[in-house]
PDB file of C-alpha atoms in Angstrom:
ATOM      1  CA  MET A   1      20.489  26.994   9.668  1.00 45.00           C
ATOM      2  CA  ALA A   2      18.484  24.072   8.658  1.00 51.00           C
ATOM      3  CA  ARG A   3      15.007  24.674   8.225  1.00 54.00           C
ATOM      4  CA  ARG A   4      12.652  23.497  10.937  1.00 57.00           C
ATOM      5  CA  ALA A   5       9.775  21.170   9.632  1.00 60.00           C
ATOM      6  CA  LYS A   6       6.197  22.648  10.021  1.00 82.00           C
ATOM      7  CA  GLY A   7       4.176  20.217  12.122  1.00 86.00           C
ATOM      8  CA  ARG A   8       4.818  18.201  15.343  1.00 92.00           C
ATOM      9  CA  PRO A   9       6.976  14.924  15.409  1.00 91.00           C
ATOM     10  CA  VAL A  10       4.266  12.533  14.803  1.00 94.00           C
ATOM     11  CA  ASN A  11       5.574   8.548  14.448  1.00 95.00           C
ATOM     12  CA  GLY A  12       3.228   5.729  13.545  1.00 95.00           C
ATOM     13  CA  ILE A  13       1.027   4.265  10.892  1.00 97.00           C
ATOM     14  CA  PHE A  14      -2.651   5.131   9.866  1.00 97.00           C
ATOM     15  CA  LEU A  15      -4.732   2.996   8.059  1.00 97.00           C
ATOM     16  CA  LEU A  16      -6.843   5.087   5.857  1.00 98.00           C
ATOM     17  CA  ASP A  17      -9.955   3.913   4.065  1.00 98.00           C
ATOM     18  CA  LYS A  18      -9.687   6.193   1.237  1.00 97.00           C
ATOM     19  CA  PRO A  19     -12.546   7.467  -0.320  1.00 97.00           C
ATOM     20  CA  GLY A  20     -13.420   7.534  -3.989  1.00 96.00           C
ATOM     21  CA  GLY A  21     -13.123  10.418  -6.167  1.00 94.00           C
ATOM     22  CA  MET A  22     -10.006  11.552  -4.262  1.00 95.00           C
ATOM     23  CA  SER A  23      -6.293  11.026  -5.107  1.00 93.00           C
ATOM     24  CA  SER A  24      -4.085   9.517  -2.859  1.00 94.00           C
ATOM     25  CA  ASN A  25      -1.860  12.520  -2.326  1.00 94.00           C
ATOM     26  CA  ARG A  26      -4.912  14.511  -1.377  1.00 96.00           C
ATOM     27  CA  ALA A  27      -5.962  12.096   1.065  1.00 96.00           C
ATOM     28  CA  LEU A  28      -2.623  12.017   2.557  1.00 96.00           C
ATOM     29  CA  GLN A  29      -2.394  15.698   3.124  1.00 96.00           C
ATOM     30  CA  ILE A  30      -5.943  16.160   4.671  1.00 96.00           C
ATOM     31  CA  VAL A  31      -5.071  13.547   7.228  1.00 97.00           C
ATOM     32  CA  LYS A  32      -1.434  14.941   7.835  1.00 96.00           C
ATOM     33  CA  ARG A  33      -3.527  18.253   8.369  1.00 95.00           C
ATOM     34  CA  ILE A  34      -5.353  16.803  10.995  1.00 95.00           C
ATOM     35  CA  TYR A  35      -2.618  15.349  12.717  1.00 95.00           C
ATOM     36  CA  GLY A  36      -0.609  18.359  12.416  1.00 94.00           C
ATOM     37  CA  ALA A  37       2.177  16.126  11.465  1.00 94.00           C
ATOM     38  CA  ALA A  38       5.632  17.221  10.331  1.00 93.00           C
ATOM     39  CA  LYS A  39       6.376  14.469   7.879  1.00 93.00           C
ATOM     40  CA  ALA A  40       4.320  11.928   6.448  1.00 94.00           C
ATOM     41  CA  GLY A  41       3.929   9.698   3.086  1.00 92.00           C
ATOM     42  CA  HIS A  42       1.619   7.031   1.720  1.00 90.00           C
ATOM     43  CA  THR A  43       2.639   3.556   0.620  1.00 87.00           C
ATOM     44  CA  GLY A  44       1.224   2.539  -2.892  1.00 83.00           C
ATOM     45  CA  ALA A  45      -1.148   5.092  -4.291  1.00 88.00           C
ATOM     46  CA  LEU A  46      -4.804   4.157  -5.303  1.00 92.00           C
ATOM     47  CA  ASP A  47      -6.338   5.790  -8.448  1.00 90.00           C
ATOM     48  CA  PRO A  48      -8.889   8.284  -7.466  1.00 92.00           C
ATOM     49  CA  LEU A  49     -11.879   6.047  -8.566  1.00 94.00           C
ATOM     50  CA  ALA A  50     -10.413   3.282  -5.992  1.00 96.00           C
ATOM     51  CA  THR A  51     -11.127   2.994  -2.612  1.00 98.00           C
ATOM     52  CA  GLY A  52     -10.024   1.337   0.527  1.00 97.00           C
ATOM     53  CA  MET A  53      -6.616   0.406   2.156  1.00 97.00           C
ATOM     54  CA  LEU A  54      -4.045   3.048   2.137  1.00 97.00           C
ATOM     55  CA  PRO A  55      -1.327   2.996   5.124  1.00 96.00           C
ATOM     56  CA  LEU A  56      -0.068   6.693   5.877  1.00 97.00           C
ATOM     57  CA  CYS A  57       3.214   6.482   7.234  1.00 96.00           C
ATOM     58  CA  PHE A  58       3.966   9.499   9.817  1.00 96.00           C
ATOM     59  CA  GLY A  59       7.605  10.528  11.121  1.00 94.00           C
ATOM     60  CA  GLU A  60       9.857   7.349  12.088  1.00 93.00           C
ATOM     61  CA  ALA A  61       7.455   5.174  10.278  1.00 94.00           C
ATOM     62  CA  THR A  62       8.279   6.480   6.703  1.00 92.00           C
ATOM     63  CA  LYS A  63      11.492   4.486   7.433  1.00 91.00           C
ATOM     64  CA  PHE A  64       9.688   1.186   6.807  1.00 91.00           C
ATOM     65  CA  SER A  65       7.366   1.968   4.057  1.00 89.00           C
ATOM     66  CA  GLN A  66       9.091   0.173   1.543  1.00 90.00           C
ATOM     67  CA  PHE A  67       8.039  -3.159   3.279  1.00 90.00           C
ATOM     68  CA  LEU A  68       4.438  -1.896   2.685  1.00 90.00           C
ATOM     69  CA  LEU A  69       5.068  -1.059  -1.045  1.00 89.00           C
ATOM     70  CA  ASP A  70       7.079  -4.606  -1.325  1.00 90.00           C
ATOM     71  CA  ALA A  71       4.094  -6.375   0.386  1.00 93.00           C
ATOM     72  CA  ASP A  72       1.353  -8.305  -1.083  1.00 95.00           C
ATOM     73  CA  LYS A  73      -2.100  -6.954  -1.780  1.00 97.00           C
ATOM     74  CA  ARG A  74      -5.780  -7.957  -1.677  1.00 98.00           C
ATOM     75  CA  TYR A  75      -8.319  -6.233  -4.002  1.00 98.00           C
ATOM     76  CA  VAL A  76     -12.190  -6.683  -5.007  1.00 98.00           C
ATOM     77  CA  THR A  77     -13.231  -4.974  -8.301  1.00 98.00           C
ATOM     78  CA  THR A  78     -16.206  -5.202 -10.589  1.00 98.00           C
ATOM     79  CA  ALA A  79     -15.422  -5.476 -14.265  1.00 98.00           C
ATOM     80  CA  LYS A  80     -17.866  -4.024 -16.896  1.00 98.00           C
ATOM     81  CA  LEU A  81     -17.825  -6.504 -19.780  1.00 98.00           C
ATOM     82  CA  GLY A  82     -18.399  -5.202 -23.383  1.00 97.00           C
ATOM     83  CA  GLN A  83     -17.159  -1.701 -23.083  1.00 97.00           C
ATOM     84  CA  ARG A  84     -13.291  -0.419 -23.287  1.00 94.00           C
ATOM     85  CA  THR A  85     -12.272   2.873 -22.041  1.00 93.00           C
ATOM     86  CA  ASP A  86      -9.147   4.837 -22.790  1.00 89.00           C
ATOM     87  CA  THR A  87      -8.197   4.613 -18.786  1.00 89.00           C
ATOM     88  CA  SER A  88      -9.286   0.822 -18.556  1.00 91.00           C
ATOM     89  CA  ASP A  89     -11.540   2.108 -15.840  1.00 94.00           C
ATOM     90  CA  ALA A  90     -14.934   3.926 -15.350  1.00 94.00           C
ATOM     91  CA  ASP A  91     -13.152   7.352 -14.838  1.00 92.00           C
ATOM     92  CA  GLY A  92     -12.269   7.209 -18.784  1.00 91.00           C
ATOM     93  CA  VAL A  93     -14.091   7.685 -21.974  1.00 91.00           C
ATOM     94  CA  VAL A  94     -15.991   4.609 -23.805  1.00 95.00           C
ATOM     95  CA  VAL A  95     -13.608   4.041 -26.629  1.00 93.00           C
ATOM     96  CA  GLU A  96     -15.365   0.722 -28.240  1.00 95.00           C
ATOM     97  CA  GLU A  97     -18.333  -1.416 -27.633  1.00 96.00           C
ATOM     98  CA  ARG A  98     -18.656  -4.763 -28.501  1.00 97.00           C
ATOM     99  CA  PRO A  99     -21.254  -7.637 -27.915  1.00 96.00           C
ATOM    100  CA  LEU A 100     -20.342 -10.164 -25.058  1.00 96.00           C
ATOM    101  CA  PRO A 101     -19.563 -13.718 -26.117  1.00 95.00           C
ATOM    102  CA  GLU A 102     -23.192 -15.876 -26.731  1.00 92.00           C
ATOM    103  CA  ASN A 103     -24.002 -18.053 -23.906  1.00 92.00           C
ATOM    104  CA  LEU A 104     -21.215 -17.184 -21.590  1.00 94.00           C
ATOM    105  CA  SER A 105     -21.155 -18.913 -18.447  1.00 95.00           C
ATOM    106  CA  ALA A 106     -19.758 -18.316 -14.903  1.00 96.00           C
ATOM    107  CA  ALA A 107     -18.094 -21.608 -15.208  1.00 96.00           C
ATOM    108  CA  GLN A 108     -16.704 -20.531 -18.414  1.00 96.00           C
ATOM    109  CA  LEU A 109     -15.538 -17.294 -17.059  1.00 97.00           C
ATOM    110  CA  ASP A 110     -13.990 -18.969 -13.938  1.00 97.00           C
ATOM    111  CA  GLU A 111     -11.757 -21.723 -15.955  1.00 97.00           C
ATOM    112  CA  LEU A 112     -10.480 -18.575 -18.275  1.00 97.00           C
ATOM    113  CA  LEU A 113      -9.484 -16.688 -14.959  1.00 97.00           C
ATOM    114  CA  GLN A 114      -7.814 -19.814 -13.248  1.00 97.00           C
ATOM    115  CA  ARG A 115      -6.014 -20.827 -16.598  1.00 97.00           C
ATOM    116  CA  GLU A 116      -4.878 -17.302 -17.706  1.00 96.00           C
ATOM    117  CA  PHE A 117      -4.604 -15.117 -14.522  1.00 97.00           C
ATOM    118  CA  THR A 118      -3.327 -17.283 -11.254  1.00 97.00           C
ATOM    119  CA  GLY A 119       0.120 -17.981 -10.790  1.00 97.00           C
ATOM    120  CA  LEU A 120       3.166 -15.896 -12.371  1.00 97.00           C
ATOM    121  CA  ILE A 121       1.706 -13.878 -15.109  1.00 95.00           C
ATOM    122  CA  THR A 122       2.893 -11.113 -17.618  1.00 93.00           C
ATOM    123  CA  GLN A 123       1.025  -7.853 -17.995  1.00 90.00           C
ATOM    124  CA  VAL A 124       1.802  -4.476 -19.434  1.00 81.00           C
ATOM    125  CA  PRO A 125       0.682  -1.554 -16.930  1.00 70.00           C
ATOM    126  CA  SER A 126      -1.856   0.848 -18.180  1.00 67.00           C
ATOM    127  CA  MET A 127      -0.671   4.545 -19.274  1.00 53.00           C
ATOM    128  CA  PHE A 128      -2.876   5.602 -16.843  1.00 58.00           C
ATOM    129  CA  SER A 129      -0.576   4.171 -14.240  1.00 57.00           C
ATOM    130  CA  ALA A 130       1.424   6.033 -11.523  1.00 58.00           C
ATOM    131  CA  LEU A 131       4.450   4.159 -13.279  1.00 58.00           C
ATOM    132  CA  LYS A 132       7.179   6.770 -14.304  1.00 57.00           C
ATOM    133  CA  HIS A 133       8.810   7.483 -17.658  1.00 51.00           C
ATOM    134  CA  ASN A 134      12.075   9.711 -17.549  1.00 59.00           C
ATOM    135  CA  GLY A 135      10.845  11.149 -13.807  1.00 59.00           C
ATOM    136  CA  GLN A 136       7.003  11.849 -15.182  1.00 62.00           C
ATOM    137  CA  PRO A 137       3.901   9.781 -14.066  1.00 57.00           C
ATOM    138  CA  LEU A 138       2.468   8.039 -17.111  1.00 55.00           C
ATOM    139  CA  TYR A 139      -0.792   9.122 -16.470  1.00 59.00           C
ATOM    140  CA  LYS A 140       0.403  12.682 -16.639  1.00 59.00           C
ATOM    141  CA  LEU A 141       1.932  12.086 -20.364  1.00 52.00           C
ATOM    142  CA  ALA A 142      -1.207  10.103 -21.364  1.00 52.00           C
ATOM    143  CA  ARG A 143      -3.238  13.167 -20.225  1.00 63.00           C
ATOM    144  CA  GLN A 144      -1.137  15.226 -22.694  1.00 57.00           C
ATOM    145  CA  GLY A 145      -1.519  12.536 -25.472  1.00 62.00           C
ATOM    146  CA  ILE A 146       1.877  11.367 -25.119  1.00 58.00           C
ATOM    147  CA  GLN A 147       2.299   7.759 -25.727  1.00 63.00           C
ATOM    148  CA  VAL A 148       5.340   5.773 -24.679  1.00 60.00           C
ATOM    149  CA  GLU A 149       6.387   2.377 -24.724  1.00 64.00           C
ATOM    150  CA  VAL A 150       5.554   0.416 -21.394  1.00 64.00           C
ATOM    151  CA  LYS A 151       7.448  -2.321 -20.621  1.00 77.00           C
ATOM    152  CA  SER A 152       5.647  -5.919 -19.546  1.00 78.00           C
ATOM    153  CA  ARG A 153       6.374  -7.059 -16.157  1.00 85.00           C
ATOM    154  CA  GLN A 154       5.991 -10.348 -14.274  1.00 92.00           C
ATOM    155  CA  VAL A 155       3.733 -10.367 -11.358  1.00 95.00           C
ATOM    156  CA  THR A 156       1.980 -13.171  -8.974  1.00 97.00           C
ATOM    157  CA  VAL A 157      -1.612 -13.640  -8.779  1.00 98.00           C
ATOM    158  CA  PHE A 158      -2.020 -15.869  -5.533  1.00 98.00           C
ATOM    159  CA  SER A 159      -5.752 -16.380  -6.146  1.00 98.00           C
ATOM    160  CA  ILE A 160      -8.681 -14.901  -7.997  1.00 98.00           C
ATOM    161  CA  GLU A 161     -12.099 -15.834  -7.184  1.00 98.00           C
ATOM    162  CA  LEU A 162     -15.098 -15.132  -8.996  1.00 98.00           C
ATOM    163  CA  LEU A 163     -17.693 -13.521  -6.468  1.00 98.00           C
ATOM    164  CA  ASP A 164     -20.498 -13.199  -8.841  1.00 97.00           C
ATOM    165  CA  PHE A 165     -21.369 -12.917 -12.574  1.00 97.00           C
ATOM    166  CA  ARG A 166     -24.510 -10.468 -13.507  1.00 94.00           C
ATOM    167  CA  GLY A 167     -24.507 -10.394 -17.362  1.00 89.00           C
ATOM    168  CA  ASP A 168     -22.140  -7.832 -18.216  1.00 96.00           C
ATOM    169  CA  GLU A 169     -20.612  -7.418 -14.704  1.00 97.00           C
ATOM    170  CA  VAL A 170     -17.985  -9.340 -12.876  1.00 98.00           C
ATOM    171  CA  ASP A 171     -17.130  -9.309  -9.438  1.00 98.00           C
ATOM    172  CA  LEU A 172     -13.707 -10.461  -8.537  1.00 98.00           C
ATOM    173  CA  ASP A 173     -11.603 -11.058  -5.349  1.00 98.00           C
ATOM    174  CA  ILE A 174      -7.839 -11.137  -6.377  1.00 98.00           C
ATOM    175  CA  ARG A 175      -4.937 -11.558  -3.979  1.00 98.00           C
ATOM    176  CA  CYS A 176      -1.563 -10.673  -5.690  1.00 97.00           C
ATOM    177  CA  SER A 177       2.049  -9.644  -5.028  1.00 96.00           C
ATOM    178  CA  LYS A 178       3.145  -5.904  -5.287  1.00 92.00           C
ATOM    179  CA  GLY A 179       3.242  -4.168  -8.798  1.00 89.00           C
ATOM    180  CA  THR A 180      -0.047  -6.042 -10.007  1.00 93.00           C
ATOM    181  CA  TYR A 181      -2.376  -3.841 -12.024  1.00 92.00           C
ATOM    182  CA  ILE A 182      -5.907  -5.043 -11.812  1.00 95.00           C
ATOM    183  CA  ARG A 183      -7.055  -2.753 -14.611  1.00 93.00           C
ATOM    184  CA  SER A 184      -4.699  -4.596 -16.768  1.00 93.00           C
ATOM    185  CA  ILE A 185      -5.854  -7.952 -15.512  1.00 96.00           C
ATOM    186  CA  VAL A 186      -9.743  -6.598 -16.640  1.00 96.00           C
ATOM    187  CA  GLN A 187      -8.411  -5.501 -19.881  1.00 94.00           C
ATOM    188  CA  ASP A 188      -6.854  -8.549 -20.823  1.00 95.00           C
ATOM    189  CA  MET A 189      -9.836 -10.626 -19.409  1.00 97.00           C
ATOM    190  CA  GLY A 190     -11.971  -8.485 -21.756  1.00 96.00           C
ATOM    191  CA  GLU A 191      -9.705  -9.048 -24.687  1.00 95.00           C
ATOM    192  CA  MET A 192      -9.765 -12.540 -24.229  1.00 96.00           C
ATOM    193  CA  LEU A 193     -13.456 -12.932 -24.101  1.00 97.00           C
ATOM    194  CA  GLY A 194     -13.355 -10.618 -27.317  1.00 96.00           C
ATOM    195  CA  CYS A 195     -15.549  -7.920 -26.035  1.00 96.00           C
ATOM    196  CA  GLY A 196     -13.148  -5.609 -23.984  1.00 96.00           C
ATOM    197  CA  ALA A 197     -13.825  -4.895 -20.342  1.00 97.00           C
ATOM    198  CA  HIS A 198     -12.933  -1.712 -17.833  1.00 97.00           C
ATOM    199  CA  VAL A 199     -12.791  -1.604 -14.197  1.00 97.00           C
ATOM    200  CA  LYS A 200     -15.959  -0.414 -12.861  1.00 97.00           C
ATOM    201  CA  MET A 201     -15.217  -0.519  -8.948  1.00 98.00           C
ATOM    202  CA  LEU A 202     -11.997  -1.006  -7.227  1.00 98.00           C
ATOM    203  CA  ARG A 203     -11.342  -1.628  -3.620  1.00 98.00           C
ATOM    204  CA  ARG A 204      -8.052  -2.640  -1.729  1.00 98.00           C
ATOM    205  CA  LEU A 205      -8.926  -4.483   1.167  1.00 98.00           C
ATOM    206  CA  ASP A 206      -5.516  -5.792   2.412  1.00 97.00           C
ATOM    207  CA  SER A 207      -2.107  -4.669   2.376  1.00 95.00           C
ATOM    208  CA  GLY A 208       0.725  -6.576   3.845  1.00 93.00           C
ATOM    209  CA  PRO A 209      -0.074  -7.341   7.584  1.00 93.00           C
ATOM    210  CA  TYR A 210      -2.771  -5.180   7.387  1.00 96.00           C
ATOM    211  CA  LYS A 211      -6.395  -6.090   7.044  1.00 96.00           C
ATOM    212  CA  ALA A 212      -9.643  -4.416   6.001  1.00 96.00           C
ATOM    213  CA  GLU A 213     -11.446  -4.377   9.334  1.00 96.00           C
ATOM    214  CA  SER A 214      -8.540  -2.207  10.704  1.00 96.00           C
ATOM    215  CA  MET A 215      -8.900   0.695   8.473  1.00 97.00           C
ATOM    216  CA  MET A 216     -10.911   3.835   9.087  1.00 97.00           C
ATOM    217  CA  PRO A 217     -12.771   5.927   6.733  1.00 97.00           C
ATOM    218  CA  LEU A 218     -11.980   9.680   6.481  1.00 97.00           C
ATOM    219  CA  ALA A 219     -15.070  10.819   7.389  1.00 96.00           C
ATOM    220  CA  ASP A 220     -14.948   8.923  10.641  1.00 96.00           C
ATOM    221  CA  LEU A 221     -11.704  10.375  11.281  1.00 96.00           C
ATOM    222  CA  GLU A 222     -13.341  13.837  10.782  1.00 95.00           C
ATOM    223  CA  GLN A 223     -16.017  13.153  12.960  1.00 94.00           C
ATOM    224  CA  ARG A 224     -13.959  11.697  15.946  1.00 93.00           C
ATOM    225  CA  VAL A 225     -12.386  15.466  16.095  1.00 91.00           C
ATOM    226  CA  ALA A 226     -15.627  17.219  15.913  1.00 92.00           C
ATOM    227  CA  ASP A 227     -17.133  15.069  18.404  1.00 91.00           C
ATOM    228  CA  MET A 228     -14.423  16.159  20.695  1.00 88.00           C
ATOM    229  CA  GLY A 229     -16.256  19.819  20.595  1.00 84.00           C
ATOM    230  CA  SER A 230     -14.940  23.198  20.721  1.00 82.00           C
ATOM    231  CA  ASP A 231     -13.862  23.063  24.375  1.00 86.00           C
ATOM    232  CA  ALA A 232     -11.198  20.195  23.496  1.00 87.00           C
ATOM    233  CA  THR A 233      -7.712  21.613  23.503  1.00 90.00           C
ATOM    234  CA  PRO A 234      -5.175  20.853  20.830  1.00 87.00           C
ATOM    235  CA  GLU A 235      -3.065  18.658  23.016  1.00 89.00           C
ATOM    236  CA  SER A 236      -6.276  16.522  24.031  1.00 92.00           C
ATOM    237  CA  ILE A 237      -7.231  16.078  20.386  1.00 90.00           C
ATOM    238  CA  GLN A 238      -3.522  15.265  19.512  1.00 91.00           C
ATOM    239  CA  MET A 239      -3.067  12.562  22.513  1.00 91.00           C
ATOM    240  CA  HIS A 240      -7.029  10.817  21.090  1.00 92.00           C
ATOM    241  CA  LEU A 241      -5.772  10.881  17.471  1.00 94.00           C
ATOM    242  CA  ASP A 242      -2.362   9.532  18.344  1.00 95.00           C
ATOM    243  CA  THR A 243      -4.235   6.313  19.816  1.00 95.00           C
ATOM    244  CA  LEU A 244      -5.256   5.617  16.403  1.00 96.00           C
ATOM    245  CA  LEU A 245      -1.949   4.784  15.140  1.00 97.00           C
ATOM    246  CA  LEU A 246      -0.179   1.732  14.864  1.00 96.00           C
ATOM    247  CA  PRO A 247       3.535   1.419  15.723  1.00 94.00           C
ATOM    248  CA  PRO A 248       5.995   2.539  13.320  1.00 93.00           C
ATOM    249  CA  TRP A 249       7.884  -0.963  13.425  1.00 92.00           C
ATOM    250  CA  SER A 250       4.456  -2.909  12.677  1.00 94.00           C
ATOM    251  CA  PRO A 251       5.165  -3.400   8.766  1.00 92.00           C
ATOM    252  CA  VAL A 252       7.870  -5.697  10.139  1.00 92.00           C
ATOM    253  CA  ALA A 253       6.115  -7.001  13.452  1.00 89.00           C
ATOM    254  CA  ASP A 254       6.358 -10.686  11.980  1.00 89.00           C
ATOM    255  CA  THR A 255      10.138 -10.783  11.741  1.00 92.00           C
ATOM    256  CA  PRO A 256      12.274 -12.386  14.524  1.00 94.00           C
ATOM    257  CA  GLU A 257      13.495  -9.773  17.375  1.00 95.00           C
ATOM    258  CA  VAL A 258      16.852  -9.409  19.067  1.00 95.00           C
ATOM    259  CA  LEU A 259      17.170  -8.004  22.561  1.00 95.00           C
ATOM    260  CA  LEU A 260      20.039  -5.986  23.241  1.00 96.00           C
ATOM    261  CA  THR A 261      21.959  -5.538  26.525  1.00 95.00           C
ATOM    262  CA  GLU A 262      22.665  -1.919  27.570  1.00 94.00           C
ATOM    263  CA  LEU A 263      26.182  -2.130  26.492  1.00 95.00           C
ATOM    264  CA  GLN A 264      25.154  -3.375  23.185  1.00 95.00           C
ATOM    265  CA  THR A 265      22.677  -0.804  22.673  1.00 94.00           C
ATOM    266  CA  SER A 266      25.166   1.885  23.824  1.00 93.00           C
ATOM    267  CA  ALA A 267      27.791   0.418  20.828  1.00 94.00           C
ATOM    268  CA  LEU A 268      25.099   0.099  18.241  1.00 93.00           C
ATOM    269  CA  CYS A 269      24.206   3.751  18.769  1.00 89.00           C
ATOM    270  CA  LYS A 270      27.675   4.808  18.406  1.00 90.00           C
ATOM    271  CA  GLY A 271      28.132   2.941  15.420  1.00 89.00           C
ATOM    272  CA  GLN A 272      30.261   0.088  17.023  1.00 93.00           C
ATOM    273  CA  ARG A 273      30.380  -3.466  15.998  1.00 93.00           C
ATOM    274  CA  VAL A 274      27.845  -5.645  17.870  1.00 95.00           C
ATOM    275  CA  MET A 275      28.399  -9.526  17.945  1.00 95.00           C
ATOM    276  CA  LEU A 276      25.662 -11.742  19.191  1.00 94.00           C
ATOM    277  CA  ASP A 277      26.293 -14.950  21.142  1.00 89.00           C
ATOM    278  CA  PRO A 278      24.464 -17.254  20.650  1.00 87.00           C
ATOM    279  CA  PHE A 279      23.168 -16.296  17.422  1.00 87.00           C
ATOM    280  CA  GLU A 280      21.271 -17.652  14.295  1.00 92.00           C
ATOM    281  CA  ALA A 281      21.834 -15.990  10.695  1.00 94.00           C
ATOM    282  CA  GLN A 282      18.742 -13.900   9.941  1.00 94.00           C
ATOM    283  CA  PRO A 283      18.334 -11.647   6.698  1.00 95.00           C
ATOM    284  CA  LEU A 284      15.933  -9.427   8.829  1.00 94.00           C
ATOM    285  CA  VAL A 285      15.383  -8.866  12.498  1.00 95.00           C
ATOM    286  CA  ARG A 286      13.838  -6.231  14.682  1.00 95.00           C
ATOM    287  CA  ILE A 287      16.236  -4.701  17.382  1.00 95.00           C
ATOM    288  CA  ARG A 288      15.099  -3.739  20.728  1.00 95.00           C
ATOM    289  CA  ASP A 289      16.705  -2.478  23.870  1.00 95.00           C
ATOM    290  CA  ALA A 290      16.055  -4.926  26.711  1.00 94.00           C
ATOM    291  CA  ALA A 291      16.062  -2.373  29.626  1.00 93.00           C
ATOM    292  CA  SER A 292      14.080   0.331  27.923  1.00 93.00           C
ATOM    293  CA  ASP A 293      11.869  -1.885  25.739  1.00 93.00           C
ATOM    294  CA  LYS A 294      12.709   0.682  23.176  1.00 93.00           C
ATOM    295  CA  PHE A 295      12.339  -0.275  19.415  1.00 94.00           C
ATOM    296  CA  LEU A 296      15.908   0.656  17.955  1.00 95.00           C
ATOM    297  CA  GLY A 297      15.327  -0.343  14.149  1.00 94.00           C
ATOM    298  CA  ILE A 298      15.909  -3.327  11.847  1.00 94.00           C
ATOM    299  CA  GLY A 299      18.845  -5.136  10.816  1.00 94.00           C
ATOM    300  CA  GLU A 300      20.371  -8.621  10.020  1.00 95.00           C
ATOM    301  CA  ILE A 301      22.805 -11.025  11.717  1.00 96.00           C
ATOM    302  CA  ASP A 302      25.549 -12.250   9.395  1.00 95.00           C
ATOM    303  CA  ALA A 303      27.023 -15.615   9.286  1.00 94.00           C
ATOM    304  CA  ASP A 304      29.705 -14.512  12.182  1.00 93.00           C
ATOM    305  CA  GLY A 305      27.043 -13.177  14.668  1.00 94.00           C
ATOM    306  CA  GLN A 306      27.570  -9.516  13.537  1.00 95.00           C
ATOM    307  CA  LEU A 307      24.352  -7.384  13.989  1.00 96.00           C
ATOM    308  CA  LEU A 308      24.486  -5.124  10.906  1.00 94.00           C
ATOM    309  CA  THR A 309      21.950  -2.355  10.650  1.00 93.00           C
ATOM    310  CA  ARG A 310      19.498  -1.346   7.875  1.00 93.00           C
ATOM    311  CA  ARG A 311      17.372   1.223   9.801  1.00 92.00           C
ATOM    312  CA  LEU A 312      17.646   2.682  13.072  1.00 92.00           C
ATOM    313  CA  MET A 313      15.173   4.842  14.692  1.00 90.00           C
ATOM    314  CA  ASN A 314      15.599   8.407  15.832  1.00 83.00           C
ATOM    315  CA  THR A 315      14.900   7.849  19.241  1.00 59.00           C
ATOM    316  CA  GLN A 316      14.843  11.114  20.538  1.00 55.00           C
ATOM    317  CA  ASP A 317      11.447  11.653  18.784  1.00 49.00           C
ATOM    318  CA  MET A 318       9.772   8.725  20.123  1.00 44.00           C
TER     319      MET A 318
END
């Protein structure tokens, strides 16, 4: 007999403003417990030092988490010049100190950033990253003193803006593709300047379609529950919490939508062919039942007008 998951069937996405000093998984488990959710996952870990946007997917929303993992991101960071740490951030131990270049100006620094760190760039992720080697996260190996070869990768930095330059500290606003390591940018910048550098502060503002103004700090979420008082029933608390969730399909909200008739919906749910007429070939579409207005999943329309499914919702829990 299959084991029943503990918790209730929560479906949606919560945009958490992750606090500093906490791992992404720890933050996920706290919010999952608050919601009493049976199934949850996060989309793209933030280092304990980092704060900001951490989309948490509950239930059926986990089927669309890959779209957030693959999405573009936006960060603000403060780089500390003149010091290199073993983790490339302020959580590490300072392993080297070097003087800053004489008479370094904001204009010179900005010129370096635009020349070397915009567009398609190659970087080597830090050993203190969540990338895996033979199934083990690199940061776990690094903490054991184990060094492995980390392959370089190409990423895209759409823009990098110098916000402020205060002697030995640099504030940057970076918009980039998935897989970009801000610590690597800061570390490489420090080496090009000849003085070394590490990340002092890192905050993720945007992730894919989600913007900074939409996220909620963990303390605010906990306070909302506390403010409902001891007289609030578990059901009323759950209903209130669920109003804070975005729909499971929000990661693909900007894709074209296909509305199906009752017969087409029935055929789709039975695994039968669904032909569209008229049609336009599309690599990704949202699928919705016209009569009930239920979101059914995502798919694609091939050159013959056939609707091919990629991910379908379990509508019994919706």
